[in-house]
Coordinates of C-alpha atoms in Angstrom, one line a residue:
M6 CA -12.3 -5.9 -16.5
G7 CA -9.2 -7.2 -17.2
R8 CA -6.4 -8.7 -15.6
Y9 CA -7.0 -7.4 -11.9
G10 CA -11.0 -7.9 -11.7
L11 CA -12.7 -4.6 -10.0
I12 CA -9.3 -2.8 -9.2
L13 CA -9.7 0.8 -10.6
V14 CA -6.8 2.5 -11.5
L15 CA -6.8 6.2 -11.4
F16 CA -3.7 8.2 -13.1
L17 CA -2.9 11.0 -11.0
S18 CA 0.3 12.0 -13.5
A19 CA 1.8 11.3 -16.7
S20 CA 5.3 10.5 -15.7
V21 CA 5.8 6.6 -15.1
I22 CA 9.7 5.4 -14.0
P23 CA 9.6 2.0 -15.9
L24 CA 10.8 -0.7 -14.2
G25 CA 13.9 -1.2 -16.2
M26 CA 14.8 2.6 -15.8
K27 CA 15.2 2.4 -11.7
E28 CA 19.0 2.5 -11.7
A29 CA 19.2 5.3 -13.7
A30 CA 16.2 7.0 -11.9
R31 CA 18.2 6.8 -9.1
K32 CA 21.3 8.0 -10.7
K33 CA 19.8 11.2 -11.3
N34 CA 18.2 11.9 -7.9
Q35 CA 14.4 11.5 -9.5
R36 CA 11.3 10.9 -7.5
V37 CA 9.3 8.0 -7.1
S38 CA 6.7 8.8 -9.8
V39 CA 2.8 8.5 -8.4
Q40 CA 1.3 8.1 -11.9
A41 CA -1.5 5.6 -10.0
Y42 CA -3.2 4.5 -7.4
R43 CA -5.5 1.5 -7.3
T44 CA -8.6 1.6 -4.6
M45 CA -9.2 -2.5 -4.3
L46 CA -12.8 -2.2 -4.4
G47 CA -13.5 -0.9 -7.9
L48 CA -15.6 2.2 -6.8
E49 CA -14.4 5.8 -7.6
I50 CA -12.1 7.6 -5.0
N51 CA -14.5 6.5 -2.2
E52 CA -15.1 8.3 1.2
T53 CA -12.3 6.7 2.8
L54 CA -10.2 8.9 0.5
K55 CA -12.2 11.4 -1.3
D56 CA -11.6 14.7 1.6
N57 CA -8.4 12.5 3.8
P58 CA -5.9 15.6 3.8
Y59 CA -3.6 12.8 5.3
F60 CA -4.3 10.7 2.1
K61 CA -3.2 13.6 -0.1
K62 CA 0.0 15.0 2.0
A63 CA 1.1 11.3 1.6
M64 CA 0.6 11.1 -2.3
E65 CA 2.1 14.3 -2.6
Y66 CA 5.2 13.4 -0.7
A67 CA 5.5 10.2 -2.1
R68 CA 5.8 12.1 -5.7
M69 CA 7.6 14.8 -4.2
T70 CA 10.6 12.2 -2.6
D71 CA 12.9 10.4 -3.6
L72 CA 12.0 7.3 -1.2
S73 CA 14.6 5.0 -2.6
E74 CA 16.8 7.0 -0.3
L75 CA 15.1 7.3 2.9
P76 CA 16.7 5.1 5.5
L77 CA 15.5 2.0 7.3
G78 CA 12.7 2.9 10.2
K79 CA 9.9 4.8 10.6
H80 CA 9.4 8.7 9.3
V81 CA 6.7 10.5 11.2
L82 CA 4.7 13.0 8.9
D83 CA 2.2 14.2 11.1
S84 CA 2.5 12.7 14.7
K85 CA -0.5 9.9 14.8
N86 CA -2.6 10.5 11.4
L87 CA 0.5 10.0 8.7
W88 CA 3.8 8.4 9.1
L89 CA 6.4 6.1 6.6
T90 CA 8.1 3.0 7.5
I91 CA 10.7 1.8 4.6
L92 CA 11.3 -1.8 5.5
E93 CA 13.4 -4.3 3.9
M94 CA 11.9 -8.0 3.9
P95 CA 12.1 -11.1 2.1
L96 CA 9.3 -12.1 -0.3
K97 CA 7.5 -15.4 0.3
A98 CA 5.6 -17.8 -1.3
R99 CA 1.7 -17.4 -1.7
E100 CA 1.4 -20.1 0.7
E101 CA 3.5 -18.2 3.4
V102 CA 1.7 -15.3 4.0
R103 CA -1.7 -14.1 5.7
L104 CA -4.3 -12.1 4.7
E105 CA -4.3 -9.0 7.0
A106 CA -6.5 -5.6 7.5
H107 CA -6.7 -2.4 9.4
D108 CA -9.3 -0.3 10.9
E109 CA -8.0 2.9 12.2
Y110 CA -4.9 3.2 9.0
I111 CA -5.2 3.5 4.9
D112 CA -1.8 1.4 3.9
I113 CA -0.3 2.7 1.1
Q114 CA 2.2 0.7 0.0
I115 CA 5.3 1.2 -2.8
P116 CA 7.7 -1.6 -3.7
L117 CA 10.9 0.2 -4.6
S118 CA 13.5 -2.5 -5.1
Q119 CA 11.3 -4.9 -7.3
D120 CA 7.7 -5.8 -8.1
E121 CA 6.0 -7.3 -5.5
E122 CA 2.7 -9.5 -5.4
F123 CA -0.8 -9.1 -3.0
G124 CA -3.4 -11.5 -2.4
V125 CA -6.6 -9.3 -1.6
K126 CA -10.1 -10.3 -0.7
D127 CA -12.7 -8.1 0.6
R128 CA -12.5 -8.1 3.8
S129 CA -16.2 -8.3 4.2
K130 CA -15.9 -12.2 3.0
C131 CA -13.4 -13.1 5.1
V132 CA -14.5 -15.7 7.6
S133 CA -11.6 -17.3 9.6
P134 CA -9.5 -14.8 11.8
S135 CA -6.6 -15.7 13.1
G136 CA -7.2 -14.4 16.6
A137 CA -8.5 -11.0 17.7
F138 CA -8.2 -7.8 16.5
D139 CA -5.1 -5.8 18.0
K140 CA -6.2 -2.7 18.4
K141 CA -2.8 -1.3 19.4
A142 CA -1.2 -2.6 16.0
D143 CA -4.2 -1.8 14.4
I144 CA -4.4 -5.4 12.8
I145 CA -6.4 -8.5 12.3
F146 CA -4.9 -11.9 10.3
F147 CA -7.0 -13.7 8.7
E148 CA -6.8 -17.9 7.3
D149 CA -9.0 -16.7 4.6
T150 CA -7.4 -17.3 0.9
P151 CA -7.5 -14.4 -1.1
D152 CA -9.8 -14.1 -3.9
R153 CA -7.0 -12.7 -6.4
Y154 CA -3.9 -11.7 -6.9
V155 CA -2.2 -8.2 -7.8
T156 CA 1.1 -7.9 -9.3
V157 CA 2.3 -4.3 -8.4
K158 CA 5.8 -3.0 -10.6
A159 CA 8.4 -1.0 -8.3
F160 CA 7.5 2.7 -7.6
E161 CA 3.9 1.9 -8.3
P162 CA 1.5 2.9 -4.9
I163 CA -1.4 0.4 -4.1
V164 CA -3.8 1.7 -1.8
F165 CA -5.7 -0.6 0.7
T166 CA -8.8 1.1 2.9
P167 CA -10.3 -1.0 5.9
E168 CA -12.4 -2.7 3.8
M169 CA -9.7 -4.5 2.0
S170 CA -7.8 -7.3 3.4
H171 CA -4.2 -8.2 1.8
A172 CA -1.7 -10.5 1.6
P173 CA 1.9 -8.5 1.4
L174 CA 5.4 -9.4 0.6
I175 CA 4.6 -12.5 -2.6
G176 CA 7.6 -13.4 -4.8
E177 CA 11.1 -13.7 -4.5
G178 CA 14.5 -12.3 -2.6
L179 CA 14.8 -9.4 -0.9
L180 CA 11.9 -6.6 -1.3
R181 CA 12.4 -2.5 -0.3
K182 CA 9.4 -1.2 -0.1
A183 CA 7.6 2.1 2.0
V184 CA 4.5 2.0 3.8
F185 CA 2.6 4.7 4.3
K186 CA -0.2 4.4 7.2
V187 CA -2.7 6.9 7.1
R188 CA -5.1 7.5 9.8
V189 CA -8.8 6.7 8.2
L190 CA -11.2 10.2 9.4
R191 CA -15.1 9.1 10.4
S192 CA -17.5 11.4 10.0
K193 CA -19.5 12.6 13.3

């Protein structure tokens, strides 16, 4: 199954911005190329994503917008259903980050300034929560150790559904990144 274990890579477009071309892409005002997204469960597009119009809208926005040019902060795209936050955060060592998971929102994370490593673990296998679930922030942290690590190249999106816990911001240096929050649609 390759270096990433159970990760399924689905190609959405043939265009790619190679890592070494970030500055050239910015100078040409080229947009982030959404060539792939990864679901961390090793499934084809699962029910969480398949018919979600906000997920489709986020991916299209990422494809059509130069995310590296957006100012830091929150950018609301569809009220409480979809927003994007541009962050600049210091990267940390693997031992310094914690797994997190969400119930109401899917994360689409796109490192912009450099590669970013993520620790990942199926949420159902997390047994050591670090406190209660924070409903207002839609987050829970875990003291569990990730099962594996995934390196995501700059301008490449990675998707985390509520079924997958993730530990972002692993590496060295200061990272500029985009994080989309996409409301999970539940069947009635």
